[in-house]
Amino acid sequence: MKILILGGTGAMGKHLVNLLDRDGVETVVTSRKKRNSQGHIRYIQGDARDRRFLENLLQEQYDCIVDFMIYTTQEFLYRYKKLLSNTKQYVFLSSSRVYANSDSPITEDSPRLLDISTDAAFLATDEYALAKARQEDILRNSGTTNWTIIRPYITYSEIRLQLGVLEKEEWLYRALHGRTIVFSENIAKKTTTLTHGYDVARGLYTLIGNEFAYSRIFQITGNQSVSWNDVLNIYVGVLKKELGYTPKVLLCSMTDFMKCHFAEYQIKYDRMFDRVFDNSRIKQFIDVESFKNTEKGLSDCLTEFLKDTPFFYLNGRTEAYKDRLTHEYTPLKEIRSIKQKIKYILFRFLLK
């Protein structure tokens, strides 16, 4: 078997690659960074969204293509036929963010935002949840049967630790540098479901080459649901143990929080929903009871991350708003680019 993984270096992809390598599966993985090939894994450096790069990849035939990339709907329209025709099975990574609000556990047949939303301004966008739903529809209406749609929800790993809509650079970095974690009091009360990237990868792996998965949709989530306040407390507990002090936390109003994180629709149409899932369909292929316990999984991943702490860039504007709320300051030396330093100065001291 020969597998192509587009964008397979994130919280789910890296675990899937390890599983494939373990079982001796010939695997080609795209990465924008240069990585050394090893074992049965061959890395090819390039952007899988680039048309010429993709066309070169598709000169070969694959038994399965697993696509972790994020496309606009127009980008996907250009490439979906090529992807479907160059493989026996095309596995499309969608998202459980496509779902509308639900008072009962969400199934694969639950209504999607694209289908029932009446927010004309929202529907006029190609926001992530809508783009993924539209791309699902393109596959479902393609006239082919060799596709499988995966809807993970929020995944975490040793390199990705989210708090609501905040990535680790937006909350954990502050805690490690003695500044206050700024979070939404409204989101903190909501229920969510977090699944370790390794467990999502294990579930996905059972569907590769499985004809029973063709033309079907699977959400891969764990059984546990917790509040975001529970998640925050898990993180704070680990940090207290590892750092020797309790990080400061400010739970602010939604108005203030929206200034700190510009993700109106992600907040309004996802994180402000209670997200509980019915994973009966994927249970036919994997024992979800074996998925990592949320508290232990998050604790272990954060503990592991603290051994190295590889952060990406800070956003000068959002850090400025948080510092205004907490009456703190971020040293300019911590902000890497000149552009972001200028934004920090403007929004921390000059602009209201």
Coordinates of C-alpha atoms in Angstrom, one line a residue:
M1 CA 0.0 0.0 0.0
K2 CA 1.2 3.5 -0.8
I3 CA -0.2 6.5 1.1
L4 CA 0.0 10.3 0.4
I5 CA -0.6 12.6 3.4
L6 CA -1.1 16.2 2.6
G7 CA 0.0 18.4 5.5
G8 CA 0.7 15.5 7.9
T9 CA 2.8 17.2 10.5
G10 CA 0.2 18.5 13.0
A11 CA -1.5 17.2 16.1
M12 CA -3.2 14.3 14.2
G13 CA -0.9 13.9 11.2
K14 CA 2.3 13.2 13.0
H15 CA 0.7 10.4 15.0
L16 CA -0.9 8.9 11.8
V17 CA 2.5 9.0 10.1
N18 CA 4.1 7.1 13.1
L19 CA 1.4 4.4 12.9
L20 CA 1.9 3.9 9.2
D21 CA 5.7 3.8 9.6
R22 CA 5.3 1.2 12.4
D23 CA 3.3 -1.1 10.1
G24 CA 5.7 -0.7 7.2
V25 CA 3.4 1.3 5.0
E26 CA 5.1 3.3 2.2
T27 CA 4.1 6.9 3.0
V28 CA 4.7 10.2 1.3
V29 CA 4.2 13.3 3.5
T30 CA 4.2 16.9 2.5
S31 CA 5.7 19.5 4.7
R32 CA 6.5 23.2 4.2
K33 CA 9.6 22.7 6.4
K34 CA 12.4 20.5 5.4
R35 CA 12.3 17.2 7.2
N36 CA 14.5 14.1 7.0
S37 CA 12.9 11.0 5.5
Q38 CA 13.2 7.9 7.7
G39 CA 12.0 4.3 7.8
H40 CA 9.0 4.0 5.5
I41 CA 8.3 7.7 5.5
R42 CA 9.4 10.0 2.7
Y43 CA 9.0 13.8 3.3
I44 CA 8.6 16.1 0.4
Q45 CA 9.1 19.8 1.1
G46 CA 6.5 22.1 -0.4
D47 CA 3.1 23.7 0.0
A48 CA 0.3 21.3 -0.9
R49 CA -2.0 24.2 -1.7
D50 CA 0.3 25.2 -4.5
R51 CA -1.1 23.8 -7.8
R52 CA 2.1 23.0 -9.5
F53 CA 3.5 21.2 -6.4
L54 CA 0.3 19.2 -6.1
E55 CA 0.3 18.3 -9.8
N56 CA 3.8 16.9 -9.5
L57 CA 2.8 14.8 -6.5
L58 CA -0.2 13.4 -8.4
Q59 CA 2.0 12.1 -11.2
E60 CA 2.2 9.1 -9.0
Q61 CA -0.8 6.9 -8.1
Y62 CA -1.7 6.2 -4.5
D63 CA -3.9 3.7 -2.7
C64 CA -5.0 6.4 -0.3
I65 CA -4.7 10.2 0.0
V66 CA -5.3 11.7 3.5
D67 CA -5.8 15.4 3.2
F68 CA -5.2 17.6 6.3
M69 CA -5.0 20.8 4.3
I70 CA -7.3 23.8 4.8
Y71 CA -8.6 25.2 1.5
T72 CA -11.0 27.9 0.4
T73 CA -14.0 26.5 -1.4
Q74 CA -12.6 27.8 -4.7
E75 CA -9.2 26.1 -4.1
F76 CA -11.0 22.9 -3.4
L77 CA -13.1 23.1 -6.5
Y78 CA -9.9 23.2 -8.5
R79 CA -8.4 20.1 -7.0
Y80 CA -11.0 17.7 -5.8
K81 CA -11.4 15.9 -9.1
K82 CA -7.6 15.4 -9.4
L83 CA -7.5 14.1 -5.9
L84 CA -10.3 11.6 -6.3
S85 CA -9.0 10.3 -9.6
N86 CA -5.4 9.7 -8.4
T87 CA -6.3 7.4 -5.6
K88 CA -8.4 4.4 -4.6
Q89 CA -9.6 6.3 -1.5
Y90 CA -9.6 10.0 -0.7
V91 CA -9.8 10.8 3.0
F92 CA -10.9 14.4 3.6
L93 CA -10.4 16.0 7.0
S94 CA -13.4 18.1 7.7
S95 CA -14.4 19.3 11.2
S96 CA -17.1 19.0 13.7
R97 CA -17.3 22.7 13.7
V98 CA -19.6 22.3 10.8
Y99 CA -22.5 21.4 13.2
A100 CA -25.1 23.8 14.4
N101 CA -26.0 24.1 18.0
S102 CA -27.6 20.9 19.5
D103 CA -29.3 20.1 22.8
S104 CA -28.6 16.4 22.3
P105 CA -25.3 14.5 21.6
I106 CA -24.2 15.3 18.0
T107 CA -24.3 12.5 15.4
E108 CA -23.0 12.6 11.8
D109 CA -26.5 13.3 10.7
S110 CA -27.0 16.3 13.0
P111 CA -27.9 19.6 11.2
R112 CA -24.9 21.7 10.0
L113 CA -24.6 25.5 10.2
L114 CA -24.5 25.7 6.4
D115 CA -27.9 24.0 6.2
I116 CA -29.9 25.9 8.9
S117 CA -28.2 29.2 9.7
T118 CA -30.2 32.3 9.0
D119 CA -27.3 34.7 9.5
A120 CA -26.9 36.2 6.1
A121 CA -23.6 37.9 6.9
F122 CA -22.1 34.7 8.2
L123 CA -23.4 32.7 5.2
A124 CA -21.8 35.2 2.8
T125 CA -18.4 34.3 4.1
D126 CA -16.2 31.2 3.5
E127 CA -15.5 30.9 7.2
Y128 CA -13.9 27.6 8.3
A129 CA -17.0 25.8 9.4
L130 CA -18.9 26.8 6.2
A131 CA -15.9 26.1 3.9
K132 CA -15.6 22.6 5.3
A133 CA -19.3 21.9 4.9
R134 CA -19.3 23.2 1.3
Q135 CA -16.3 21.0 0.5
E136 CA -18.1 18.0 2.0
D137 CA -21.0 18.8 -0.3
I138 CA -18.7 18.9 -3.3
L139 CA -17.5 15.4 -2.5
R140 CA -20.9 14.1 -1.8
N141 CA -22.2 15.5 -5.2
S142 CA -19.1 14.4 -7.1
G143 CA -20.6 11.3 -8.6
T144 CA -17.8 9.2 -7.1
T145 CA -17.8 6.8 -4.1
N146 CA -14.1 6.6 -3.2
W147 CA -14.2 9.4 -0.6
T148 CA -14.3 9.3 3.2
I149 CA -15.0 12.4 5.3
I150 CA -13.6 12.7 8.8
R151 CA -14.9 15.2 11.3
P152 CA -12.6 15.5 14.3
Y153 CA -13.3 18.1 16.9
I154 CA -10.8 19.8 19.1
T155 CA -7.6 17.8 19.2
Y156 CA -4.6 18.3 21.5
S157 CA -1.1 16.9 21.6
E158 CA 2.3 17.7 23.0
I159 CA 2.6 20.5 20.5
R160 CA -1.0 21.9 20.6
L161 CA -2.8 22.9 23.7
Q162 CA -5.9 25.0 23.3
L163 CA -8.0 27.0 25.7
G164 CA -11.3 27.9 24.1
V165 CA -10.2 29.7 20.9
L166 CA -6.7 30.5 22.3
E167 CA -3.7 28.6 21.1
K168 CA -0.8 28.0 23.5
E169 CA 1.0 31.2 22.3
E170 CA -2.0 33.2 23.5
W171 CA -2.4 31.8 27.0
L172 CA 0.4 29.5 28.0
Y173 CA 3.2 31.8 27.0
R174 CA 1.8 34.5 29.2
A175 CA 1.6 32.1 32.2
L176 CA 5.2 31.0 31.7
H177 CA 6.4 34.6 31.6
G178 CA 4.6 35.7 34.8
R179 CA 1.7 37.4 33.1
T180 CA -2.0 36.8 33.6
I181 CA -4.0 34.3 31.5
V182 CA -6.9 36.2 30.0
F183 CA -9.9 34.1 29.2
S184 CA -13.7 34.5 28.6
E185 CA -16.0 34.0 31.5
N186 CA -18.7 33.0 29.0
I187 CA -16.8 30.4 27.2
A188 CA -15.4 29.0 30.5
K189 CA -19.0 27.8 31.4
K190 CA -19.5 25.9 28.1
T191 CA -19.1 22.2 27.7
T192 CA -16.5 20.8 25.2
T193 CA -15.0 17.6 24.0
L194 CA -11.2 17.3 23.5
T195 CA -9.5 14.3 22.0
H196 CA -5.8 13.4 21.9
G197 CA -4.4 13.6 18.3
Y198 CA -3.1 10.1 18.7
D199 CA -6.6 8.7 19.4
V200 CA -8.0 10.5 16.4
A201 CA -5.1 9.1 14.3
R202 CA -5.9 5.6 15.5
G203 CA -9.5 6.0 14.6
L204 CA -8.6 7.4 11.2
Y205 CA -6.1 4.6 10.6
T206 CA -8.8 1.9 10.9
L207 CA -10.7 3.6 8.0
I208 CA -7.7 3.7 5.5
G209 CA -8.2 1.0 2.8
N210 CA -11.5 0.0 4.4
E211 CA -14.2 -0.1 1.7
F212 CA -16.9 0.0 4.3
A213 CA -15.8 3.6 5.0
Y214 CA -16.3 4.7 1.4
S215 CA -18.9 7.4 0.9
R216 CA -19.4 7.8 4.6
I217 CA -18.8 10.4 7.3
F218 CA -17.2 9.7 10.6
Q219 CA -16.7 12.0 13.6
I220 CA -13.8 10.8 15.8
T221 CA -14.1 12.1 19.4
G222 CA -13.7 10.7 22.8
N223 CA -16.5 9.9 25.3
Q224 CA -15.6 12.5 27.9
S225 CA -17.0 16.1 27.8
V226 CA -15.8 18.8 30.2
S227 CA -16.3 22.5 30.7
W228 CA -13.6 24.9 29.5
N229 CA -13.3 25.9 33.1
D230 CA -12.3 22.3 33.9
V231 CA -9.7 22.5 31.1
L232 CA -8.4 25.8 32.5
N233 CA -8.1 24.2 36.0
I234 CA -6.2 21.2 34.6
Y235 CA -3.7 23.5 33.0
V236 CA -3.3 25.7 36.1
G237 CA -2.8 22.6 38.2
V238 CA 0.0 21.3 36.0
L239 CA 1.7 24.7 35.9
K240 CA 1.5 25.1 39.7
K241 CA 3.2 21.7 40.1
E242 CA 5.8 22.4 37.5
L243 CA 6.5 26.1 38.1
G244 CA 6.1 26.2 41.9
Y245 CA 3.5 29.0 41.7
T246 CA -0.1 29.4 40.6
P247 CA -0.5 31.4 37.4
K248 CA -2.8 34.4 37.5
V249 CA -6.1 34.2 35.6
L250 CA -8.6 36.9 34.6
L251 CA -12.0 35.8 33.3
C252 CA -13.3 38.8 31.4
S253 CA -16.5 39.8 29.6
M254 CA -17.1 38.7 26.1
T255 CA -16.8 42.3 24.9
D256 CA -13.3 42.6 26.3
F257 CA -12.4 39.1 25.2
M258 CA -13.4 39.7 21.6
K259 CA -10.8 42.5 21.5
C260 CA -8.2 40.1 22.6
H261 CA -9.1 37.4 20.0
F262 CA -10.6 38.4 16.6
A263 CA -12.6 35.2 15.8
E264 CA -16.2 36.3 15.9
Y265 CA -17.8 33.4 14.1
Q266 CA -15.6 30.7 15.7
I267 CA -16.7 32.1 19.1
K268 CA -20.3 32.7 18.2
Y269 CA -20.9 29.5 16.3
D270 CA -18.8 27.0 18.0
R271 CA -17.1 27.8 21.4
M272 CA -20.4 29.3 22.7
F273 CA -22.1 26.0 22.0
D274 CA -22.0 23.0 24.3
R275 CA -20.3 20.3 22.2
V276 CA -21.1 16.7 23.2
F277 CA -20.8 13.9 20.6
D278 CA -22.3 10.5 20.0
N279 CA -19.4 8.4 18.6
S280 CA -21.4 5.3 17.9
R281 CA -20.4 5.1 14.2
I282 CA -16.6 5.1 14.8
K283 CA -17.1 2.6 17.6
Q284 CA -17.6 0.0 15.0
F285 CA -13.9 0.2 14.1
I286 CA -12.1 1.2 17.3
D287 CA -12.7 0.9 21.0
V288 CA -13.2 4.5 22.0
E289 CA -13.0 3.4 25.7
S290 CA -9.3 3.1 25.1
F291 CA -9.0 6.8 24.2
K292 CA -7.0 8.9 26.7
N293 CA -8.7 10.3 29.7
T294 CA -9.1 14.1 29.2
E295 CA -7.5 15.2 32.4
K296 CA -4.6 12.8 32.2
G297 CA -4.1 13.4 28.5
L298 CA -4.0 17.2 28.8
S299 CA -1.8 17.0 31.9
D300 CA 0.7 14.7 30.3
C301 CA 0.9 16.7 27.1
L302 CA 1.4 20.0 29.0
T303 CA 4.1 18.4 31.2
E304 CA 5.9 17.1 28.1
F305 CA 5.6 20.5 26.3
L306 CA 7.2 22.3 29.3
K307 CA 10.4 20.3 28.7
D308 CA 11.1 22.2 25.5
T309 CA 8.4 25.0 25.0
P310 CA 8.6 25.5 21.2
F311 CA 6.3 28.6 20.8
F312 CA 5.4 30.3 17.5
Y313 CA 5.1 34.1 17.1
L314 CA 3.2 36.4 19.5
N315 CA 0.6 38.7 18.1
G316 CA 1.4 42.3 19.2
R317 CA -2.1 43.6 19.0
T318 CA -3.8 40.8 21.0
E319 CA -1.1 40.9 23.6
A320 CA -1.5 44.6 23.9
Y321 CA -5.2 44.3 24.6
K322 CA -4.6 41.6 27.3
D323 CA -2.0 43.7 28.9
R324 CA -4.3 46.7 29.0
L325 CA -6.9 44.5 30.8
T326 CA -4.4 43.2 33.3
H327 CA -2.2 46.3 33.7
E328 CA 0.8 44.4 32.6
Y329 CA 3.5 44.8 29.9
T330 CA 5.1 42.5 27.4
P331 CA 8.8 43.2 26.8
L332 CA 9.4 44.1 23.2
K333 CA 12.2 41.7 23.0
E334 CA 9.6 38.9 23.3
I335 CA 7.9 40.1 20.1
R336 CA 9.9 38.9 17.2
S337 CA 9.0 41.1 14.2
I338 CA 9.2 44.9 13.9
K339 CA 5.6 45.0 12.6
Q340 CA 4.3 43.2 15.6
K341 CA 6.3 45.4 18.0
I342 CA 4.8 48.5 16.4
K343 CA 1.3 47.0 16.8
Y344 CA 2.0 46.3 20.4
I345 CA 3.0 49.9 21.1
L346 CA 0.1 51.3 19.2
F347 CA -2.6 49.2 20.9
R348 CA -1.1 49.1 24.3
F349 CA -0.4 52.8 24.7
L350 CA -2.0 54.9 22.0
L351 CA -5.1 53.5 20.4
K352 CA -8.3 52.8 22.2

